[in-house]
Coordinates of C-alpha atoms and ligand atoms in Angstrom, one line a residue:
X529 CA 80.4 177.6 123.8
X530 CA 78.4 173.8 123.3
X531 CA 81.5 172.6 121.1
X532 CA 83.7 173.9 123.8
X533 CA 82.4 171.6 127.0
X534 CA 82.0 168.9 124.1
X535 CA 85.7 169.2 123.9
X536 CA 86.9 169.5 127.1
X537 CA 85.3 166.0 127.5
X538 CA 87.1 164.4 125.0
X539 CA 90.5 165.2 126.7
X540 CA 89.5 164.0 129.5
X541 CA 88.4 161.0 128.3
X542 CA 91.1 160.6 126.4
X543 CA 93.1 161.4 129.4
X544 CA 91.7 159.0 131.5
X545 CA 92.6 155.9 128.8
X546 CA 95.5 156.5 128.3
X547 CA 95.9 156.4 131.9
X548 CA 93.9 153.2 132.5
X549 CA 95.9 149.9 133.6
X550 CA 93.1 148.0 132.3
X551 CA 94.0 148.2 128.5
X552 CA 97.0 146.6 129.7
X553 CA 97.1 143.4 128.4
X554 CA 99.9 140.0 127.9
X555 CA 101.6 138.9 124.3
X556 CA 103.4 136.0 125.2
X557 CA 102.6 132.9 127.6
X558 CA 103.7 133.1 131.3
X559 CA 105.8 131.1 132.7
X560 CA 103.1 129.5 135.8
X561 CA 100.0 129.5 132.8
X562 CA 99.9 125.9 131.4
X563 CA 97.6 125.5 127.5
X564 CA 95.9 123.1 127.3
X565 CA 93.6 122.0 123.7
X566 CA 89.6 121.9 124.9
X567 CA 89.0 119.5 122.1
X568 CA 91.7 117.3 124.0
X569 CA 91.0 114.1 125.6
X570 CA 92.3 115.4 129.2
X571 CA 91.0 119.0 128.4
X572 CA 89.7 118.8 131.8
X573 CA 93.4 117.6 133.3
X574 CA 94.4 119.8 131.9
X575 CA 92.5 122.9 133.0
X576 CA 92.0 122.4 136.2
X577 CA 95.8 121.8 137.1
X578 CA 96.1 125.6 134.6
X579 CA 93.4 127.2 137.3
X580 CA 94.7 125.5 140.0
X581 CA 98.5 127.5 139.4
X582 CA 96.6 130.6 138.3
X583 CA 94.9 130.6 142.1
X584 CA 98.5 130.2 143.6
X585 CA 100.8 133.2 141.0
X586 CA 97.2 135.1 142.6
X587 CA 99.0 134.8 146.0
X588 CA 101.7 136.7 145.8
X589 CA 100.2 139.3 141.9
X590 CA 100.2 138.4 139.1
X591 CA 103.2 140.4 137.8
X592 CA 102.4 143.7 135.2
X593 CA 98.4 143.6 136.2
X594 CA 98.1 146.1 139.1
X595 CA 94.1 145.9 139.7
X596 CA 93.9 143.3 142.1
X597 CA 95.6 145.2 144.7
X598 CA 95.7 142.2 147.2
X599 CA 93.4 138.9 147.0
X600 CA 94.3 136.8 150.6
X601 CA 93.4 139.0 152.0
X602 CA 91.2 140.5 149.7
X603 CA 89.2 143.8 150.8
X604 CA 85.2 144.5 149.6
X605 CA 84.0 148.6 150.1
X606 CA 80.6 148.1 150.8
X607 CA 78.2 144.9 150.2
X608 CA 74.8 145.4 150.5
X609 CA 72.4 142.5 150.9
X610 CA 69.2 142.1 151.2
X611 CA 67.0 138.9 151.5
X612 CA 63.5 136.4 152.0
X613 CA 64.4 133.4 154.3
X614 CA 62.9 130.3 154.3
X615 CA 60.0 132.2 156.8
X616 CA 60.0 135.1 154.2
X617 CA 60.8 138.0 156.2
X618 CA 63.5 140.0 154.8
X619 CA 67.1 140.1 156.5
X620 CA 68.4 143.3 156.0
X621 CA 71.9 143.2 156.2
X622 CA 75.2 145.1 154.9
X623 CA 79.0 145.0 155.3
X624 CA 81.2 147.4 155.3
X625 CA 84.9 147.5 155.7
X626 CA 85.5 143.6 155.3
X627 CA 88.6 141.1 155.1
X628 CA 87.9 138.6 153.6
X629 CA 91.3 136.0 154.0
X630 CA 91.9 132.1 152.8
X631 CA 91.8 132.8 148.9
X632 CA 95.2 131.9 148.7
X633 CA 94.3 128.1 149.0
X634 CA 92.6 127.4 147.0
X635 CA 92.1 123.8 145.5
X636 CA 91.0 123.4 142.7
X637 CA 89.1 120.2 142.1
X638 CA 87.8 121.1 138.9
X639 CA 87.9 123.6 136.1
X640 CA 84.6 122.4 132.9
X641 CA 84.6 124.2 129.3
X642 CA 81.2 123.8 127.4
X643 CA 82.9 124.6 123.8
X644 CA 79.4 125.4 123.4
X645 CA 79.4 128.7 125.4
X646 CA 83.2 128.9 126.0
X647 CA 81.2 129.7 130.3
X648 CA 82.8 127.5 133.1
X649 CA 82.3 125.5 135.5
X650 CA 85.0 125.1 138.8
X651 CA 84.7 123.6 141.4
X652 CA 87.0 125.1 144.0
X653 CA 87.9 123.6 148.7
X654 CA 88.8 126.7 150.2
X655 CA 90.2 124.8 153.6
X656 CA 89.7 127.1 155.8
X657 CA 88.0 131.4 155.1
X658 CA 87.7 134.3 158.0
X659 CA 85.5 137.5 157.3
X660 CA 85.6 140.4 159.0
X661 CA 83.8 143.1 158.7
X662 CA 81.3 146.1 160.7
X663 CA 78.1 144.7 159.4
X664 CA 74.7 146.2 160.4
X665 CA 71.0 144.5 160.5
X666 CA 68.1 144.1 160.3
X667 CA 65.3 141.6 160.1
X668 CA 65.2 138.0 161.9
X669 CA 68.4 135.0 162.3
X670 CA 66.1 132.0 163.5
X671 CA 63.5 133.9 164.7
X672 CA 65.1 135.5 166.5
X673 CA 64.3 139.7 165.4
X674 CA 67.7 141.6 165.2
X675 CA 68.3 145.2 165.3
X676 CA 71.8 145.9 165.5
X677 CA 75.0 147.3 164.2
X678 CA 78.5 146.4 165.5
X679 CA 81.2 144.0 164.3
X680 CA 81.1 140.2 162.7
X681 CA 83.4 136.9 162.2
X682 CA 82.5 133.9 160.2
X683 CA 84.7 131.5 160.2
X684 CA 84.0 129.1 157.4
X685 CA 86.1 125.7 157.2
X686 CA 86.4 122.9 154.3
X687 CA 83.4 125.7 151.9
X688 CA 83.5 123.6 148.7
X689 CA 81.9 126.2 145.4
X690 CA 80.2 125.5 142.6
X691 CA 81.0 129.0 140.3
X692 CA 78.7 129.2 137.2
X693 CA 80.7 131.3 134.9
X694 CA 79.3 133.3 131.8
X695 CA 81.5 134.4 129.8
X696 CA 81.8 136.2 126.5
X697 CA 84.5 135.8 124.0
X698 CA 86.1 139.7 122.1
X699 CA 89.0 139.9 120.4
X700 CA 91.7 142.1 121.1
X701 CA 96.0 142.5 119.0
X702 CA 95.2 139.8 118.1
X703 CA 93.9 137.3 120.7
X704 CA 91.1 135.8 121.7
X705 CA 89.4 137.0 125.1
X706 CA 86.7 136.1 127.7
X707 CA 84.8 138.6 128.9
X708 CA 83.8 137.0 132.6
X709 CA 80.0 138.1 131.7
X710 CA 77.9 136.5 135.1
X711 CA 79.1 135.1 138.3
X712 CA 77.2 132.1 140.1
X713 CA 78.7 130.5 143.5
X714 CA 77.0 127.6 145.6
X715 CA 78.7 126.4 147.9
X716 CA 78.7 124.6 151.2
X717 CA 80.9 124.1 154.2
X718 CA 82.0 121.6 157.1
X719 CA 82.0 124.4 159.6
X720 CA 81.1 127.5 161.0
X721 CA 82.0 129.3 163.5
X722 CA 80.8 132.9 163.8
X723 CA 81.0 135.5 166.5
X724 CA 78.1 139.4 165.8
X725 CA 79.3 142.0 169.2
X726 CA 77.1 145.1 169.6
X727 CA 74.0 142.9 168.8
X728 CA 71.7 144.2 171.2
X729 CA 73.6 147.8 171.6
X730 CA 74.6 147.0 174.7
X731 CA 72.4 144.0 176.3
X732 CA 75.5 141.7 176.6
X733 CA 74.3 138.5 178.2
X734 CA 71.7 138.8 174.8
X735 CA 74.7 139.1 172.7
X736 CA 76.5 136.5 174.2
X737 CA 73.5 134.0 173.8
X738 CA 72.5 134.8 170.4
X739 CA 76.3 133.8 169.4
X740 CA 76.3 131.1 170.7
X741 CA 73.2 130.0 169.4
X742 CA 74.7 130.6 166.6
X743 CA 77.8 127.9 166.8
X744 CA 75.8 125.2 167.9
X745 CA 73.0 125.4 165.4
X746 CA 76.4 126.7 162.5
X747 CA 73.6 124.8 160.3
X748 CA 71.4 126.6 159.9
X749 CA 73.0 130.0 160.4
X750 CA 74.9 129.1 157.0
X751 CA 71.7 128.3 155.5
X752 CA 70.1 131.4 156.7
X753 CA 73.2 133.6 155.9
X754 CA 73.4 132.1 152.2
X755 CA 72.8 134.5 150.1
X756 CA 75.2 137.2 152.6
X757 CA 78.1 135.1 151.8
X758 CA 77.2 133.5 148.0
X759 CA 76.6 137.1 147.1
X760 CA 79.5 138.5 148.7
X761 CA 82.0 135.3 147.4
X762 CA 80.5 136.6 143.4
X763 CA 81.7 140.1 144.2
X764 CA 84.6 138.8 144.7
X765 CA 85.2 136.3 142.8
X766 CA 84.2 137.7 139.2
X767 CA 85.8 141.0 140.2
X768 CA 89.5 139.0 139.9
X769 CA 88.6 137.2 137.6
X770 CA 87.0 139.7 134.5
X771 CA 90.8 141.6 135.6
X772 CA 92.1 138.8 135.0
X773 CA 91.1 138.0 132.0
X774 CA 90.5 140.9 130.6
X775 CA 95.2 140.9 131.2
X776 CA 95.2 136.5 129.5
X777 CA 94.2 136.1 126.3
X778 CA 92.3 133.0 126.8
X779 CA 94.0 131.2 123.9
X780 CA 97.6 131.5 126.8
X781 CA 95.0 128.8 128.6
X782 CA 93.5 127.0 125.6
X783 CA 95.0 127.1 122.6
X784 CA 92.8 126.1 120.2
X785 CA 90.0 128.2 121.1
X786 CA 88.0 129.5 118.1
X787 CA 87.3 132.8 118.1
X788 CA 84.4 135.5 118.3
X789 CA 83.5 135.1 115.0
X790 CA 84.2 131.5 114.2
X791 CA 81.8 131.1 118.3
X792 CA 79.5 133.3 117.2
X793 CA 79.0 134.3 113.4
X794 CA 80.9 136.7 111.5
X795 CA 77.5 139.2 111.5
X796 CA 77.9 139.9 115.2
X797 CA 78.5 142.2 117.1
X798 CA 82.1 143.1 118.3
X799 CA 83.5 141.3 115.6
X800 CA 84.1 144.7 114.5
X801 CA 87.5 144.5 115.4
X802 CA 88.5 141.8 114.5
X803 CA 92.8 141.6 114.3
X804 CA 93.9 139.2 112.6
X805 CA 95.8 136.4 114.6
X806 CA 99.2 136.0 114.9
X807 CA 101.1 132.5 113.5
Ligands
NAG966 C1 92.4 112.7 135.2 O1 93.5 113.2 136.8 C2 93.6 111.7 137.4 C3 93.9 112.3 139.1 O2 94.5 113.1 138.8 C4 93.5 110.0 136.5 O3 93.2 109.9 137.7 C5 92.9 110.1 135.0 O4 92.2 109.4 134.4 C6 92.3 111.4 134.7 N1 91.9 111.4 133.8 C7 92.6 111.6 132.3 C8 91.8 110.6 130.7 O5 93.6 111.2 132.2
NAG967 C1 81.5 143.0 129.1 O1 80.5 142.8 128.3 C2 80.1 143.8 129.3 C3 78.6 144.0 129.7 O2 77.8 142.5 130.5 C4 80.4 145.7 128.8 O3 79.4 145.9 129.1 C5 82.3 145.4 128.5 O4 82.0 146.4 127.3 C6 82.5 144.1 127.7 N1 84.0 144.8 127.2 C7 84.6 143.6 126.8 C8 85.6 143.9 126.3 O5 84.0 143.1 125.0
NAG968 C1 87.4 119.1 156.2 O1 87.8 118.7 155.4 C2 90.0 117.4 156.1 C3 90.5 116.6 154.8 O2 89.7 115.9 154.5 C4 89.3 115.8 157.4 O3 90.6 116.7 157.7 C5 88.6 117.9 158.5 O4 88.4 116.6 159.9 C6 87.7 118.8 157.9 N1 87.9 119.5 159.4 C7 86.0 119.7 158.6 C8 86.1 120.1 160.5 O5 84.9 117.8 159.2

């Protein structure tokens, strides 16, 4: 009986693997990526241009990579954030059915790759980022006690994002790939328009005056919502970057990237599937 159920489990797992999209990857360099050499003095310029081309391509969809359904607009089911603000009062925010417009117009300002561990520092600018969705929040923003739920609209202007990504190299099919394991962002903006519907359970006058107050004090609002905004962006970017870099070999971005074995040493875990690199 026990053996029988184990067998079933294995069959189901096998079928799932065969159908999974995640296992497909490119074996020929696509024309929308410029290959750079990390040993080259001009690497940062080259890499910046290459990552810009990748972002541009994401807009129409990377051919063969069906797991990223849409980049602009980008849809998030749900995000739940608890943050302590400057007054050490917790703000609990939950967003649902989130739609974000603007990633399609990303300007990549600088793409640095550190040869020591192949982590990245990427700076980019979104001229406009618009978020809309359902919110529920509990806590205080700018000293105003809030406990409501409704619709939220945020419109950030000239959002400059500095992204720090951690990666772990691994080998697949004779290529070296990035496993993007972490993504942390900082941002600054030139403006933030916001609107929260139903902030006070139908008290329209209080809702209007609070929304006006938030818009008049958008810098303070941006600061109060800092964690909410960074975590939303981090969730999106980590998801998208993981999918892209499990699909496109790192060799197509950096011609002289070491293998995981060369970088971490022969005894490291994950070197088991080391395959011979094609000429
Ligand atoms: C990189 O590009 C910038 C402008 O795009 C240029 O000013 C700079 O000289 C370039 N750096 C190198 C090393 O080519
Ligand atoms: C990527 O890293 C995660 C841990 O962050 C790990 O669970 C996963 O197995 C790794 N994937 C590959 C292909 O190495
Ligand atoms: C956003 O950046 C553009 C181009 O640099 C500039 O013209 C515009 O004034 C900026 N917007 C704000 C609100 O500062």
